[in-house]
N, CA, C and O atoms as CSV, one atom per row, in Angstrom:
chain,resi,resn,atom,element,x,y,z
A,1,GLN,N,N,-66.985,6.365,-18.408
A,1,GLN,CA,C,-67.214,5.024,-18.537
A,1,GLN,C,C,-68.757,4.955,-18.183
A,1,GLN,O,O,-69.355,5.559,-17.293
A,2,VAL,N,N,-69.221,4.095,-19.078
A,2,VAL,CA,C,-70.815,3.987,-18.902
A,2,VAL,C,C,-71.267,2.870,-17.920
A,2,VAL,O,O,-70.811,1.727,-17.963
A,3,GLN,N,N,-72.227,3.306,-17.008
A,3,GLN,CA,C,-72.738,2.444,-16.047
A,3,GLN,C,C,-74.288,2.566,-15.948
A,3,GLN,O,O,-74.872,3.649,-15.960
A,4,LEU,N,N,-74.858,1.437,-15.854
A,4,LEU,CA,C,-76.323,1.275,-15.840
A,4,LEU,C,C,-76.672,0.731,-14.356
A,4,LEU,O,O,-75.948,-0.202,-14.010
A,5,VAL,N,N,-77.492,1.075,-13.563
A,5,VAL,CA,C,-77.669,0.651,-12.228
A,5,VAL,C,C,-79.067,0.342,-11.954
A,5,VAL,O,O,-79.857,1.279,-11.839
A,6,GLU,N,N,-79.493,-0.946,-11.826
A,6,GLU,CA,C,-81.047,-1.141,-11.551
A,6,GLU,C,C,-81.115,-1.153,-10.245
A,6,GLU,O,O,-80.133,-1.348,-9.529
A,7,SER,N,N,-82.434,-0.917,-9.769
A,7,SER,CA,C,-82.761,-1.050,-8.368
A,7,SER,C,C,-84.349,-1.070,-8.348
A,7,SER,O,O,-85.030,-0.703,-9.305
A,8,GLY,N,N,-84.936,-1.610,-6.967
A,8,GLY,CA,C,-86.245,-1.556,-6.840
A,8,GLY,C,C,-86.798,-3.008,-6.758
A,8,GLY,O,O,-87.966,-3.210,-6.427
A,9,GLY,N,N,-85.940,-4.013,-7.063
A,9,GLY,CA,C,-86.239,-5.464,-6.811
A,9,GLY,C,C,-86.658,-5.690,-5.421
A,9,GLY,O,O,-86.543,-4.950,-4.444
A,10,GLY,N,N,-87.229,-7.001,-5.545
A,10,GLY,CA,C,-87.668,-7.525,-3.898
A,10,GLY,C,C,-88.593,-8.638,-4.234
A,10,GLY,O,O,-88.736,-9.219,-5.309
A,11,LEU,N,N,-89.245,-8.831,-2.994
A,11,LEU,CA,C,-90.139,-10.023,-2.846
A,11,LEU,C,C,-91.460,-9.428,-2.593
A,11,LEU,O,O,-91.689,-8.636,-1.679
A,12,VAL,N,N,-92.356,-9.872,-3.494
A,12,VAL,CA,C,-93.703,-9.340,-3.571
A,12,VAL,C,C,-94.705,-10.470,-3.666
A,12,VAL,O,O,-94.331,-11.495,-4.235
A,13,GLN,N,N,-95.899,-10.409,-3.191
A,13,GLN,CA,C,-96.921,-11.335,-3.410
A,13,GLN,C,C,-97.655,-11.539,-4.626
A,13,GLN,O,O,-98.060,-10.488,-5.124
A,14,ALA,N,N,-97.914,-12.484,-5.183
A,14,ALA,CA,C,-98.703,-12.410,-6.431
A,14,ALA,C,C,-99.816,-11.586,-6.277
A,14,ALA,O,O,-100.578,-11.659,-5.313
A,15,GLY,N,N,-99.951,-10.641,-7.395
A,15,GLY,CA,C,-101.037,-9.547,-7.486
A,15,GLY,C,C,-100.422,-8.121,-7.094
A,15,GLY,O,O,-101.056,-7.096,-7.346
A,16,GLY,N,N,-99.362,-8.090,-6.566
A,16,GLY,CA,C,-98.792,-7.119,-6.061
A,16,GLY,C,C,-98.028,-6.278,-7.120
A,16,GLY,O,O,-98.117,-6.699,-8.273
A,17,SER,N,N,-97.282,-5.142,-6.909
A,17,SER,CA,C,-96.484,-4.243,-7.714
A,17,SER,C,C,-95.358,-3.954,-7.310
A,17,SER,O,O,-95.096,-4.176,-6.128
A,18,LEU,N,N,-94.408,-3.398,-8.147
A,18,LEU,CA,C,-93.179,-3.123,-7.914
A,18,LEU,C,C,-92.754,-2.129,-9.000
A,18,LEU,O,O,-93.323,-2.125,-10.091
A,19,ARG,N,N,-91.753,-1.285,-8.702
A,19,ARG,CA,C,-91.398,-0.352,-9.507
A,19,ARG,C,C,-89.745,-0.385,-9.824
A,19,ARG,O,O,-89.002,0.034,-8.936
A,20,LEU,N,N,-89.268,-0.789,-10.854
A,20,LEU,CA,C,-87.761,-0.908,-11.136
A,20,LEU,C,C,-87.459,0.431,-11.745
A,20,LEU,O,O,-88.158,1.087,-12.518
A,21,SER,N,N,-86.274,0.707,-11.241
A,21,SER,CA,C,-85.606,1.843,-11.802
A,21,SER,C,C,-84.140,1.605,-12.371
A,21,SER,O,O,-83.434,0.823,-11.735
A,22,CYS,N,N,-83.626,2.194,-13.487
A,22,CYS,CA,C,-82.476,2.145,-14.298
A,22,CYS,C,C,-81.844,3.415,-14.172
A,22,CYS,O,O,-82.420,4.339,-14.746
A,23,ALA,N,N,-80.753,3.690,-13.532
A,23,ALA,CA,C,-80.122,5.104,-13.577
A,23,ALA,C,C,-78.830,5.087,-14.440
A,23,ALA,O,O,-77.977,4.234,-14.195
A,24,ALA,N,N,-78.684,5.803,-15.231
A,24,ALA,CA,C,-77.439,5.772,-16.118
A,24,ALA,C,C,-76.424,6.827,-15.792
A,24,ALA,O,O,-76.815,7.908,-15.352
A,25,SER,N,N,-75.152,6.591,-15.978
A,25,SER,CA,C,-74.223,7.558,-15.966
A,25,SER,C,C,-73.221,7.226,-17.239
A,25,SER,O,O,-72.939,6.081,-17.591
A,26,GLY,N,N,-72.780,8.315,-17.804
A,26,GLY,CA,C,-71.704,8.304,-18.948
A,26,GLY,C,C,-72.577,8.262,-20.288
A,26,GLY,O,O,-72.012,8.400,-21.373
A,27,ILE,N,N,-73.950,8.072,-20.203
A,27,ILE,CA,C,-74.707,8.198,-21.566
A,27,ILE,C,C,-76.132,8.936,-20.993
A,27,ILE,O,O,-76.548,9.006,-19.837
A,28,THR,N,N,-76.658,9.408,-22.139
A,28,THR,CA,C,-77.866,10.140,-22.006
A,28,THR,C,C,-78.936,9.138,-22.459
A,28,THR,O,O,-78.848,8.665,-23.593
A,29,PHE,N,N,-79.896,8.800,-21.679
A,29,PHE,CA,C,-80.922,7.850,-22.169
A,29,PHE,C,C,-81.796,8.285,-23.141
A,29,PHE,O,O,-82.288,7.519,-23.969
A,30,SER,N,N,-82.027,9.507,-23.090
A,30,SER,CA,C,-83.168,10.075,-24.389
A,30,SER,C,C,-82.320,9.754,-25.625
A,30,SER,O,O,-83.059,9.670,-26.606
A,31,SER,N,N,-81.099,9.555,-25.912
A,31,SER,CA,C,-80.533,9.232,-27.279
A,31,SER,C,C,-80.567,7.921,-27.511
A,31,SER,O,O,-80.235,7.519,-28.626
A,32,TYR,N,N,-80.932,7.106,-26.611
A,32,TYR,CA,C,-80.780,5.593,-26.823
A,32,TYR,C,C,-81.906,4.837,-26.618
A,32,TYR,O,O,-82.769,5.183,-25.811
A,33,ARG,N,N,-81.988,3.667,-27.386
A,33,ARG,CA,C,-83.080,2.808,-27.041
A,33,ARG,C,C,-82.910,2.116,-25.800
A,33,ARG,O,O,-81.874,1.469,-25.643
A,34,VAL,N,N,-83.874,2.162,-24.787
A,34,VAL,CA,C,-83.512,1.423,-23.541
A,34,VAL,C,C,-84.673,0.348,-23.391
A,34,VAL,O,O,-85.871,0.491,-23.639
A,35,GLY,N,N,-84.023,-0.721,-22.938
A,35,GLY,CA,C,-85.062,-2.017,-22.719
A,35,GLY,C,C,-84.976,-2.652,-21.313
A,35,GLY,O,O,-83.940,-2.546,-20.657
A,36,TRP,N,N,-86.090,-3.330,-20.832
A,36,TRP,CA,C,-85.865,-4.093,-19.926
A,36,TRP,C,C,-85.882,-5.594,-20.326
A,36,TRP,O,O,-86.547,-5.998,-21.280
A,37,TYR,N,N,-85.073,-6.442,-19.503
A,37,TYR,CA,C,-84.995,-7.937,-20.092
A,37,TYR,C,C,-85.111,-8.622,-18.624
A,37,TYR,O,O,-85.026,-8.001,-17.564
A,38,ARG,N,N,-85.274,-9.713,-18.731
A,38,ARG,CA,C,-85.518,-10.747,-17.626
A,38,ARG,C,C,-84.884,-12.106,-17.917
A,38,ARG,O,O,-84.911,-12.551,-19.064
A,39,GLN,N,N,-84.278,-12.822,-16.846
A,39,GLN,CA,C,-83.655,-13.917,-16.940
A,39,GLN,C,C,-83.881,-14.756,-15.641
A,39,GLN,O,O,-83.742,-14.329,-14.495
A,40,VAL,N,N,-84.264,-16.057,-16.018
A,40,VAL,CA,C,-84.574,-16.926,-14.906
A,40,VAL,C,C,-83.537,-17.975,-15.036
A,40,VAL,O,O,-83.360,-18.377,-16.186
A,41,PRO,N,N,-82.773,-18.535,-14.045
A,41,PRO,CA,C,-81.574,-19.140,-13.997
A,41,PRO,C,C,-81.758,-20.359,-15.003
A,41,PRO,O,O,-82.791,-21.023,-14.914
A,42,GLY,N,N,-80.919,-20.640,-15.834
A,42,GLY,CA,C,-81.156,-21.833,-16.671
A,42,GLY,C,C,-81.855,-21.520,-17.845
A,42,GLY,O,O,-82.082,-22.466,-18.600
A,43,LYS,N,N,-82.253,-20.386,-18.174
A,43,LYS,CA,C,-83.286,-20.115,-19.210
A,43,LYS,C,C,-82.467,-18.684,-20.037
A,43,LYS,O,O,-81.754,-17.904,-19.405
A,44,GLN,N,N,-82.664,-18.589,-21.120
A,44,GLN,CA,C,-82.358,-17.413,-21.940
A,44,GLN,C,C,-82.889,-16.160,-21.508
A,44,GLN,O,O,-84.076,-16.119,-21.186
A,45,ARG,N,N,-82.124,-15.043,-21.450
A,45,ARG,CA,C,-82.583,-13.623,-21.099
A,45,ARG,C,C,-83.641,-13.350,-22.106
A,45,ARG,O,O,-83.500,-13.683,-23.283
A,46,GLY,N,N,-84.759,-12.712,-21.630
A,46,GLY,CA,C,-85.776,-12.292,-22.517
A,46,GLY,C,C,-86.176,-10.849,-22.397
A,46,GLY,O,O,-86.167,-10.197,-21.353
A,47,TRP,N,N,-86.523,-10.434,-23.575
A,47,TRP,CA,C,-86.929,-9.074,-23.647
A,47,TRP,C,C,-88.305,-8.684,-22.933
A,47,TRP,O,O,-89.184,-9.529,-23.100
A,48,VAL,N,N,-88.612,-7.730,-22.280
A,48,VAL,CA,C,-89.625,-7.297,-21.492
A,48,VAL,C,C,-90.478,-6.200,-22.234
A,48,VAL,O,O,-91.602,-6.316,-22.723
A,49,ALA,N,N,-89.564,-4.994,-22.183
A,49,ALA,CA,C,-90.122,-3.708,-22.750
A,49,ALA,C,C,-89.109,-2.815,-23.176
A,49,ALA,O,O,-87.939,-2.933,-22.811
A,50,ALA,N,N,-89.563,-1.818,-24.026
A,50,ALA,CA,C,-88.443,-1.037,-24.336
A,50,ALA,C,C,-89.039,0.398,-24.620
A,50,ALA,O,O,-90.256,0.551,-24.721
A,51,VAL,N,N,-88.213,1.367,-24.736
A,51,VAL,CA,C,-88.554,2.756,-25.128
A,51,VAL,C,C,-87.462,3.429,-26.054
A,51,VAL,O,O,-86.412,3.761,-25.502
A,52,THR,N,N,-87.594,3.637,-27.270
A,52,THR,CA,C,-86.801,4.167,-28.357
A,52,THR,C,C,-86.489,5.710,-27.719
A,52,THR,O,O,-87.127,6.322,-26.863
A,53,SER,N,N,-85.344,6.083,-28.414
A,53,SER,CA,C,-85.080,7.716,-28.415
A,53,SER,C,C,-86.228,8.467,-28.765
A,53,SER,O,O,-86.415,9.510,-28.139
A,54,GLY,N,N,-87.017,8.143,-29.628
A,54,GLY,CA,C,-88.089,8.806,-30.008
A,54,GLY,C,C,-89.323,8.732,-29.355
A,54,GLY,O,O,-90.257,9.465,-29.680
A,55,GLY,N,N,-89.407,7.846,-28.397
A,55,GLY,CA,C,-90.516,7.764,-27.555
A,55,GLY,C,C,-91.335,6.615,-27.831
A,55,GLY,O,O,-92.287,6.406,-27.079
A,56,SER,N,N,-91.067,5.682,-28.984
A,56,SER,CA,C,-91.956,4.546,-29.004
A,56,SER,C,C,-91.632,3.668,-28.045
A,56,SER,O,O,-90.500,3.623,-27.565
A,57,ILE,N,N,-92.662,2.843,-27.660
A,57,ILE,CA,C,-92.769,2.047,-26.655
A,57,ILE,C,C,-93.556,0.462,-27.243
A,57,ILE,O,O,-94.474,0.386,-28.060
A,58,ASP,N,N,-92.961,-0.521,-26.638
A,58,ASP,CA,C,-93.278,-1.728,-26.965
A,58,ASP,C,C,-93.145,-2.638,-25.848
A,58,ASP,O,O,-92.374,-2.385,-24.923
A,59,TYR,N,N,-93.885,-3.727,-25.886
A,59,TYR,CA,C,-93.975,-4.777,-24.588
A,59,TYR,C,C,-93.898,-6.148,-25.095
A,59,TYR,O,O,-94.400,-6.411,-26.188
A,60,ALA,N,N,-93.410,-6.894,-24.512
A,60,ALA,CA,C,-93.605,-8.546,-24.805
A,60,ALA,C,C,-95.184,-8.768,-24.427
A,60,ALA,O,O,-95.875,-8.152,-23.616
A,61,ASP,N,N,-95.454,-9.646,-25.123
A,61,ASP,CA,C,-97.010,-10.140,-25.086
A,61,ASP,C,C,-97.106,-10.549,-23.499
A,61,ASP,O,O,-98.152,-10.221,-22.938
A,62,SER,N,N,-96.371,-11.057,-22.926
A,62,SER,CA,C,-96.345,-11.717,-21.651
A,62,SER,C,C,-96.596,-10.691,-20.464
A,62,SER,O,O,-97.062,-11.014,-19.372
A,63,VAL,N,N,-96.214,-9.392,-20.841
A,63,VAL,CA,C,-96.145,-8.451,-19.713
A,63,VAL,C,C,-97.217,-7.160,-20.317
A,63,VAL,O,O,-97.585,-6.301,-19.516
A,64,ARG,N,N,-97.624,-7.110,-21.610
A,64,ARG,CA,C,-98.663,-6.166,-21.915
A,64,ARG,C,C,-99.902,-5.780,-21.256
A,64,ARG,O,O,-100.819,-6.601,-21.290
A,65,GLY,N,N,-100.036,-4.976,-20.825
A,65,GLY,CA,C,-101.164,-4.361,-19.853
A,65,GLY,C,C,-100.952,-4.490,-18.551
A,65,GLY,O,O,-101.754,-4.021,-17.743
A,66,ARG,N,N,-99.773,-5.185,-18.148
A,66,ARG,CA,C,-99.549,-5.118,-16.445
A,66,ARG,C,C,-98.204,-4.314,-16.168
A,66,ARG,O,O,-97.965,-3.753,-15.098
A,67,PHE,N,N,-97.270,-4.331,-17.385
A,67,PHE,CA,C,-96.054,-3.353,-17.038
A,67,PHE,C,C,-96.064,-2.185,-17.938
A,67,PHE,O,O,-96.386,-2.183,-19.126
A,68,THR,N,N,-95.678,-1.213,-17.232
A,68,THR,CA,C,-95.401,0.186,-18.011
A,68,THR,C,C,-93.941,0.807,-17.960
A,68,THR,O,O,-93.460,1.153,-16.882
A,69,ILE,N,N,-93.268,0.935,-19.124
A,69,ILE,CA,C,-92.084,1.365,-19.256
A,69,ILE,C,C,-92.076,2.993,-19.294
A,69,ILE,O,O,-92.926,3.508,-20.021
A,70,SER,N,N,-91.149,3.894,-18.540
A,70,SER,CA,C,-91.299,5.096,-18.651
A,70,SER,C,C,-89.828,5.715,-18.726
A,70,SER,O,O,-88.832,5.037,-18.475
A,71,ARG,N,N,-89.785,6.866,-19.039
A,71,ARG,CA,C,-88.317,7.580,-19.029
A,71,ARG,C,C,-88.636,8.902,-18.359
A,71,ARG,O,O,-89.644,9.572,-18.584
A,72,ASP,N,N,-87.519,9.247,-17.382
A,72,ASP,CA,C,-87.452,10.659,-17.059
A,72,ASP,C,C,-86.181,11.072,-17.481
A,72,ASP,O,O,-85.131,10.666,-16.982
A,73,SER,N,N,-86.282,11.960,-18.491
A,73,SER,CA,C,-85.152,12.591,-19.329
A,73,SER,C,C,-84.232,13.382,-18.239
A,73,SER,O,O,-83.001,13.394,-18.258
A,74,ALA,N,N,-84.997,13.990,-17.360
A,74,ALA,CA,C,-84.160,15.263,-16.593
A,74,ALA,C,C,-83.594,14.369,-15.535
A,74,ALA,O,O,-82.641,14.894,-14.958
A,75,LYS,N,N,-83.891,13.226,-15.133
A,75,LYS,CA,C,-83.192,12.490,-14.237
A,75,LYS,C,C,-82.365,11.375,-14.701
A,75,LYS,O,O,-81.735,10.644,-13.936
A,76,ASN,N,N,-82.386,11.256,-16.060
A,76,ASN,CA,C,-81.650,10.195,-16.865
A,76,ASN,C,C,-82.118,8.731,-16.175
A,76,ASN,O,O,-81.275,7.856,-15.983
A,77,ASN,N,N,-83.217,8.582,-15.899
A,77,ASN,CA,C,-83.734,7.152,-15.374
A,77,ASN,C,C,-84.767,6.630,-16.341
A,77,ASN,O,O,-85.447,7.357,-17.065
A,78,VAL,N,N,-84.832,5.358,-16.300
A,78,VAL,CA,C,-85.993,4.850,-16.980
A,78,VAL,C,C,-86.489,3.760,-15.956
A,78,VAL,O,O,-85.740,3.120,-15.218
A,79,PHE,N,N,-87.825,3.645,-16.017
A,79,PHE,CA,C,-88.610,2.878,-15.036
A,79,PHE,C,C,-89.393,1.897,-15.546
A,79,PHE,O,O,-89.916,2.020,-16.653
A,80,LEU,N,N,-89.560,0.769,-14.746
A,80,LEU,CA,C,-90.380,-0.210,-15.173
A,80,LEU,C,C,-91.346,-0.475,-13.934
A,80,LEU,O,O,-90.961,-0.921,-12.854
A,81,GLN,N,N,-92.699,-0.123,-14.261
A,81,GLN,CA,C,-93.778,-0.280,-13.218
A,81,GLN,C,C,-94.418,-1.571,-13.645
A,81,GLN,O,O,-94.856,-1.784,-14.776
A,82,MET,N,N,-94.430,-2.437,-12.605
A,82,MET,CA,C,-94.961,-3.871,-12.737
A,82,MET,C,C,-96.108,-4.053,-11.858
A,82,MET,O,O,-96.009,-4.081,-10.631
A,83,ASN,N,N,-97.294,-4.187,-12.561
A,83,ASN,CA,C,-98.507,-4.399,-11.565
A,83,ASN,C,C,-98.977,-5.782,-11.997
A,83,ASN,O,O,-98.670,-6.363,-13.038
A,84,SER,N,N,-99.847,-6.249,-10.934
A,84,SER,CA,C,-100.521,-7.630,-11.246
A,84,SER,C,C,-99.426,-8.696,-11.385
A,84,SER,O,O,-99.438,-9.546,-12.275
A,85,LEU,N,N,-98.555,-8.600,-10.519
A,85,LEU,CA,C,-97.302,-9.475,-10.809
A,85,LEU,C,C,-97.667,-11.053,-10.502
A,85,LEU,O,O,-98.477,-11.326,-9.616
A,86,LYS,N,N,-97.160,-11.856,-11.118
A,86,LYS,CA,C,-97.299,-13.400,-11.169
A,86,LYS,C,C,-95.900,-14.128,-10.718
A,86,LYS,O,O,-94.791,-13.594,-10.752
A,87,PRO,N,N,-96.173,-15.372,-10.317
A,87,PRO,CA,C,-94.883,-15.960,-9.843
A,87,PRO,C,C,-94.064,-16.252,-11.165
A,87,PRO,O,O,-92.843,-16.366,-11.058
A,88,GLU,N,N,-94.645,-16.376,-12.368
A,88,GLU,CA,C,-93.836,-16.566,-13.535
A,88,GLU,C,C,-92.974,-15.100,-13.986
A,88,GLU,O,O,-92.135,-15.017,-14.883
A,89,ASP,N,N,-93.391,-14.141,-13.199
A,89,ASP,CA,C,-92.506,-12.989,-13.337
A,89,ASP,C,C,-91.147,-12.940,-12.555
A,89,ASP,O,O,-90.296,-12.053,-12.626
A,90,THR,N,N,-91.121,-14.135,-11.758
A,90,THR,CA,C,-89.892,-14.065,-11.045
A,90,THR,C,C,-88.716,-14.244,-11.901
A,90,THR,O,O,-88.655,-15.059,-12.821
A,91,ALA,N,N,-87.661,-13.330,-11.501
A,91,ALA,CA,C,-86.443,-13.357,-12.543
A,91,ALA,C,C,-85.625,-12.256,-12.035
A,91,ALA,O,O,-86.013,-11.549,-11.106
A,92,VAL,N,N,-84.382,-12.077,-12.685
A,92,VAL,CA,C,-83.418,-11.186,-12.537
A,92,VAL,C,C,-83.696,-10.292,-13.820
A,92,VAL,O,O,-83.679,-10.701,-14.981
A,93,TYR,N,N,-83.966,-8.946,-13.380
A,93,TYR,CA,C,-84.414,-7.986,-14.398
A,93,TYR,C,C,-83.322,-6.881,-14.517
A,93,TYR,O,O,-82.890,-6.254,-13.550
A,94,TYR,N,N,-82.856,-6.684,-16.029
A,94,TYR,CA,C,-82.019,-6.179,-16.394
A,94,TYR,C,C,-82.335,-4.846,-17.229
A,94,TYR,O,O,-83.449,-4.852,-17.753
A,95,CYS,N,N,-81.604,-3.782,-17.429
A,95,CYS,CA,C,-81.685,-2.933,-18.208
A,95,CYS,C,C,-80.726,-2.859,-19.073
A,95,CYS,O,O,-79.616,-3.264,-18.729
A,96,ALA,N,N,-80.939,-2.290,-20.486
A,96,ALA,CA,C,-79.768,-2.325,-21.569
A,96,ALA,C,C,-80.313,-1.140,-22.402
A,96,ALA,O,O,-81.467,-0.889,-22.749
A,97,ALA,N,N,-79.010,-0.405,-22.648
A,97,ALA,CA,C,-79.338,0.937,-23.618
A,97,ALA,C,C,-78.320,0.613,-24.814
A,97,ALA,O,O,-77.206,0.111,-24.660
A,98,ASN,N,N,-78.855,0.961,-25.938
A,98,ASN,CA,C,-78.136,0.786,-27.126
A,98,ASN,C,C,-78.367,2.030,-28.071
A,98,ASN,O,O,-79.358,2.759,-28.024
A,99,LEU,N,N,-77.424,2.146,-28.835
A,99,LEU,CA,C,-77.552,2.930,-30.251
A,99,LEU,C,C,-77.838,1.941,-31.401
A,99,LEU,O,O,-77.437,0.782,-31.292
A,100,PRO,N,N,-78.417,2.286,-32.345
A,100,PRO,CA,C,-78.836,1.587,-33.424
A,100,PRO,C,C,-77.451,0.882,-34.094
A,100,PRO,O,O,-76.511,1.605,-34.425
A,101,GLY,N,N,-77.407,-0.298,-34.234
A,101,GLY,CA,C,-76.293,-1.111,-34.603
A,101,GLY,C,C,-75.271,-1.274,-33.725
A,101,GLY,O,O,-74.277,-1.903,-34.086
A,102,ARG,N,N,-75.350,-0.796,-32.585
A,102,ARG,CA,C,-74.132,-0.973,-31.632
A,102,ARG,C,C,-74.669,-1.954,-30.515
A,102,ARG,O,O,-75.843,-2.243,-30.285
A,103,ALA,N,N,-73.581,-2.377,-29.906
A,103,ALA,CA,C,-73.820,-3.528,-28.907
A,103,ALA,C,C,-74.361,-2.601,-27.581
A,103,ALA,O,O,-73.961,-1.483,-27.255
A,104,PRO,N,N,-75.349,-3.398,-26.962
A,104,PRO,CA,C,-75.917,-2.532,-25.594
A,104,PRO,C,C,-75.085,-2.475,-24.426
A,104,PRO,O,O,-74.378,-3.436,-24.123
A,105,TYR,N,N,-75.113,-1.511,-23.807
A,105,TYR,CA,C,-74.628,-1.355,-22.443
A,105,TYR,C,C,-75.608,-2.235,-21.469
A,105,TYR,O,O,-76.804,-2.282,-21.755
A,106,TRP,N,N,-75.169,-2.853,-20.453
A,106,TRP,CA,C,-76.134,-3.573,-19.643
A,106,TRP,C,C,-75.709,-3.400,-18.299
A,106,TRP,O,O,-74.530,-3.319,-17.953
A,107,GLY,N,N,-76.919,-3.333,-17.381
A,107,GLY,CA,C,-76.588,-3.192,-15.980
A,107,GLY,C,C,-76.603,-4.645,-15.341
A,107,GLY,O,O,-76.920,-5.646,-15.982
A,108,LYS,N,N,-76.217,-4.648,-13.978
A,108,LYS,CA,C,-76.043,-5.902,-13.505
A,108,LYS,C,C,-77.305,-6.636,-12.666
A,108,LYS,O,O,-77.209,-7.670,-12.005
A,109,GLY,N,N,-78.363,-5.923,-12.846
A,109,GLY,CA,C,-79.576,-6.555,-12.683
A,109,GLY,C,C,-80.193,-6.351,-11.312
A,109,GLY,O,O,-79.543,-5.823,-10.410
A,110,THR,N,N,-81.531,-6.793,-11.136
A,110,THR,CA,C,-82.121,-6.483,-9.808
A,110,THR,C,C,-83.042,-7.739,-9.844
A,110,THR,O,O,-83.639,-8.071,-10.867
A,111,LEU,N,N,-83.129,-8.481,-8.552
A,111,LEU,CA,C,-83.944,-9.671,-8.472
A,111,LEU,C,C,-85.455,-9.295,-8.047
A,111,LEU,O,O,-85.740,-8.588,-7.081
A,112,VAL,N,N,-86.286,-9.834,-8.851
A,112,VAL,CA,C,-87.741,-9.670,-8.476
A,112,VAL,C,C,-88.294,-11.151,-8.425
A,112,VAL,O,O,-88.352,-11.933,-9.374
A,113,THR,N,N,-88.717,-11.386,-7.022
A,113,THR,CA,C,-89.383,-12.642,-6.584
A,113,THR,C,C,-90.801,-12.400,-6.402
A,113,THR,O,O,-91.191,-11.423,-5.763
A,114,VAL,N,N,-91.685,-13.333,-6.987
A,114,VAL,CA,C,-93.142,-13.164,-6.799
A,114,VAL,C,C,-93.649,-14.252,-6.079
A,114,VAL,O,O,-93.659,-15.263,-6.781
A,115,SER,N,N,-94.088,-14.435,-4.909
A,115,SER,CA,C,-94.436,-15.604,-4.384
A,115,SER,C,C,-95.998,-15.852,-4.551
A,115,SER,O,O,-96.761,-14.891,-4.648
A,116,SER,N,N,-96.410,-17.035,-4.578
A,116,SER,CA,C,-97.617,-17.565,-4.772
A,116,SER,C,C,-98.426,-17.532,-3.636
A,116,SER,O,O,-99.568,-17.990,-3.678
């Protein structure tokens, strides 16, 4: 059974940093495209960053230069380092992993709250 578990969320002041982790069981992250997404209540879930199986990385414009996605293949984890956080970054953050053309596996999310 595939399970993705996010951790590392919390309350931080604007300008601060957090590091989110996504741990997988049942799949090997290095074979998947793994992405981070976020959702504010009442709004659609939006894409934040992704790393492909080949190591290509991309970011949403809203976080480029502030967030860094990385993968530890040995530990089967994917991380999202978030710096210079803004109140508008407040959301539930989810990780998702998918193979091309396949529906993604989702974690249950971790809440990030950035106070002004």
